[in-house]
Amino acid sequence: MVEGVGAEEFIFGKPDLTKLVLKALWAELHSQCFGQGVNE
């Protein structure tokens, strides 16, 4: 992690493709934890 940069800023400061990948991974994590009923 880069010093002086918060985790949120570090993540969301990345290119759109990375954000899409992270969003997909986050959605997959939630689907595994809470079941397929959680869809936004």
mmCIF file of N, CA and C in Angstrom:
data_model
loop_
_atom_site.group_PDB
_atom_site.id
_atom_site.type_symbol
_atom_site.label_atom_id
_atom_site.label_comp_id
_atom_site.label_asym_id
_atom_site.label_seq_id
_atom_site.Cartn_x
_atom_site.Cartn_y
_atom_site.Cartn_z
ATOM 1 N N MET A 1 0.848 -1.204 0.000
ATOM 2 C CA MET A 1 0.000 0.000 0.000
ATOM 3 C C MET A 1 0.876 1.244 0.000
ATOM 4 N N VAL A 2 0.447 2.249 -0.707
ATOM 5 C CA VAL A 2 1.226 3.479 -0.790
ATOM 6 C C VAL A 2 1.016 4.314 0.463
ATOM 7 N N GLU A 3 2.108 4.763 1.061
ATOM 8 C CA GLU A 3 1.999 5.569 2.275
ATOM 9 C C GLU A 3 1.319 6.897 1.984
ATOM 10 N N GLY A 4 0.511 7.349 2.918
ATOM 11 C CA GLY A 4 -0.146 8.639 2.778
ATOM 12 C C GLY A 4 -1.428 8.573 1.965
ATOM 13 N N VAL A 5 -1.763 7.373 1.489
ATOM 14 C CA VAL A 5 -2.982 7.198 0.708
ATOM 15 C C VAL A 5 -3.869 6.187 1.417
ATOM 16 N N GLY A 6 -5.118 6.590 1.695
ATOM 17 C CA GLY A 6 -6.049 5.692 2.372
ATOM 18 C C GLY A 6 -6.428 4.532 1.475
ATOM 19 N N ALA A 7 -6.852 3.433 2.088
ATOM 20 C CA ALA A 7 -7.194 2.228 1.336
ATOM 21 C C ALA A 7 -8.284 2.522 0.308
ATOM 22 N N GLU A 8 -9.304 3.280 0.719
ATOM 23 C CA GLU A 8 -10.419 3.572 -0.188
ATOM 24 C C GLU A 8 -9.939 4.400 -1.371
ATOM 25 N N GLU A 9 -9.137 5.415 -1.088
ATOM 26 C CA GLU A 9 -8.613 6.267 -2.154
ATOM 27 C C GLU A 9 -7.694 5.466 -3.070
ATOM 28 N N PHE A 10 -6.905 4.570 -2.469
ATOM 29 C CA PHE A 10 -5.989 3.730 -3.237
ATOM 30 C C PHE A 10 -6.746 2.842 -4.211
ATOM 31 N N ILE A 11 -7.829 2.224 -3.720
ATOM 32 C CA ILE A 11 -8.613 1.313 -4.540
ATOM 33 C C ILE A 11 -9.376 2.071 -5.623
ATOM 34 N N PHE A 12 -10.119 3.096 -5.204
ATOM 35 C CA PHE A 12 -10.999 3.784 -6.137
ATOM 36 C C PHE A 12 -10.255 4.759 -7.043
ATOM 37 N N GLY A 13 -8.971 4.957 -6.769
ATOM 38 C CA GLY A 13 -8.160 5.805 -7.629
ATOM 39 C C GLY A 13 -7.603 5.041 -8.825
ATOM 40 N N LYS A 14 -7.799 3.732 -8.842
ATOM 41 C CA LYS A 14 -7.285 2.889 -9.919
ATOM 42 C C LYS A 14 -8.153 3.020 -11.174
ATOM 43 N N PRO A 15 -7.648 2.527 -12.303
ATOM 44 C CA PRO A 15 -8.387 2.605 -13.562
ATOM 45 C C PRO A 15 -9.731 1.897 -13.504
ATOM 46 N N ASP A 16 -10.614 2.260 -14.430
ATOM 47 C CA ASP A 16 -11.973 1.730 -14.445
ATOM 48 C C ASP A 16 -11.995 0.213 -14.521
ATOM 49 N N LEU A 17 -11.081 -0.371 -15.293
ATOM 50 C CA LEU A 17 -11.058 -1.825 -15.443
ATOM 51 C C LEU A 17 -10.828 -2.496 -14.095
ATOM 52 N N THR A 18 -9.888 -1.967 -13.327
ATOM 53 C CA THR A 18 -9.611 -2.520 -12.006
ATOM 54 C C THR A 18 -10.822 -2.379 -11.102
ATOM 55 N N LYS A 19 -11.507 -1.233 -11.190
ATOM 56 C CA LYS A 19 -12.699 -1.027 -10.372
ATOM 57 C C LYS A 19 -13.785 -2.020 -10.737
ATOM 58 N N LEU A 20 -13.916 -2.313 -12.032
ATOM 59 C CA LEU A 20 -14.909 -3.292 -12.467
ATOM 60 C C LEU A 20 -14.575 -4.682 -11.935
ATOM 61 N N VAL A 21 -13.296 -5.025 -11.957
ATOM 62 C CA VAL A 21 -12.858 -6.329 -11.443
ATOM 63 C C VAL A 21 -13.129 -6.422 -9.944
ATOM 64 N N LEU A 22 -12.770 -5.372 -9.214
ATOM 65 C CA LEU A 22 -13.001 -5.360 -7.770
ATOM 66 C C LEU A 22 -14.485 -5.450 -7.455
ATOM 67 N N LYS A 23 -15.301 -4.750 -8.252
ATOM 68 C CA LYS A 23 -16.746 -4.789 -8.039
ATOM 69 C C LYS A 23 -17.287 -6.194 -8.284
ATOM 70 N N ALA A 24 -16.760 -6.851 -9.315
ATOM 71 C CA ALA A 24 -17.187 -8.212 -9.627
ATOM 72 C C ALA A 24 -16.791 -9.175 -8.510
ATOM 73 N N LEU A 25 -15.580 -9.016 -8.005
ATOM 74 C CA LEU A 25 -15.115 -9.864 -6.901
ATOM 75 C C LEU A 25 -15.939 -9.617 -5.649
ATOM 76 N N TRP A 26 -16.262 -8.357 -5.393
ATOM 77 C CA TRP A 26 -17.078 -8.001 -4.230
ATOM 78 C C TRP A 26 -18.460 -8.620 -4.340
ATOM 79 N N ALA A 27 -19.050 -8.547 -5.543
ATOM 80 C CA ALA A 27 -20.373 -9.130 -5.761
ATOM 81 C C ALA A 27 -20.325 -10.647 -5.582
ATOM 82 N N GLU A 28 -19.254 -11.276 -6.054
ATOM 83 C CA GLU A 28 -19.092 -12.720 -5.914
ATOM 84 C C GLU A 28 -18.959 -13.100 -4.444
ATOM 85 N N LEU A 29 -18.217 -12.305 -3.692
ATOM 86 C CA LEU A 29 -18.055 -12.540 -2.262
ATOM 87 C C LEU A 29 -19.400 -12.476 -1.558
ATOM 88 N N HIS A 30 -20.181 -11.447 -1.880
ATOM 89 C CA HIS A 30 -21.493 -11.292 -1.254
ATOM 90 C C HIS A 30 -22.431 -12.420 -1.642
ATOM 91 N N SER A 31 -22.353 -12.868 -2.887
ATOM 92 C CA SER A 31 -23.242 -13.951 -3.328
ATOM 93 C C SER A 31 -22.912 -15.246 -2.595
ATOM 94 N N GLN A 32 -21.632 -15.458 -2.296
ATOM 95 C CA GLN A 32 -21.222 -16.656 -1.565
ATOM 96 C C GLN A 32 -21.624 -16.553 -0.096
ATOM 97 N N CYS A 33 -21.547 -15.359 0.469
ATOM 98 C CA CYS A 33 -21.828 -15.181 1.889
ATOM 99 C C CYS A 33 -23.326 -15.151 2.176
ATOM 100 N N PHE A 34 -24.079 -14.500 1.319
ATOM 101 C CA PHE A 34 -25.486 -14.222 1.620
ATOM 102 C C PHE A 34 -26.456 -14.951 0.700
ATOM 103 N N GLY A 35 -25.929 -15.699 -0.255
ATOM 104 C CA GLY A 35 -26.801 -16.428 -1.164
ATOM 105 C C GLY A 35 -27.174 -15.616 -2.396
ATOM 106 N N GLN A 36 -27.791 -16.275 -3.351
ATOM 107 C CA GLN A 36 -28.098 -15.650 -4.631
ATOM 108 C C GLN A 36 -29.233 -14.637 -4.528
ATOM 109 N N GLY A 37 -29.891 -14.556 -3.379
ATOM 110 C CA GLY A 37 -31.019 -13.646 -3.221
ATOM 111 C C GLY A 37 -30.602 -12.189 -3.161
ATOM 112 N N VAL A 38 -29.291 -11.935 -2.941
ATOM 113 C CA VAL A 38 -28.828 -10.560 -2.826
ATOM 114 C C VAL A 38 -28.298 -10.103 -4.174
ATOM 115 N N ASN A 39 -29.134 -9.384 -4.910
ATOM 116 C CA ASN A 39 -28.739 -8.845 -6.211
ATOM 117 C C ASN A 39 -29.170 -7.396 -6.299
ATOM 118 N N GLU A 40 -28.237 -6.537 -6.708
ATOM 119 C CA GLU A 40 -28.562 -5.111 -6.804
ATOM 120 C C GLU A 40 -28.802 -4.727 -8.245
#
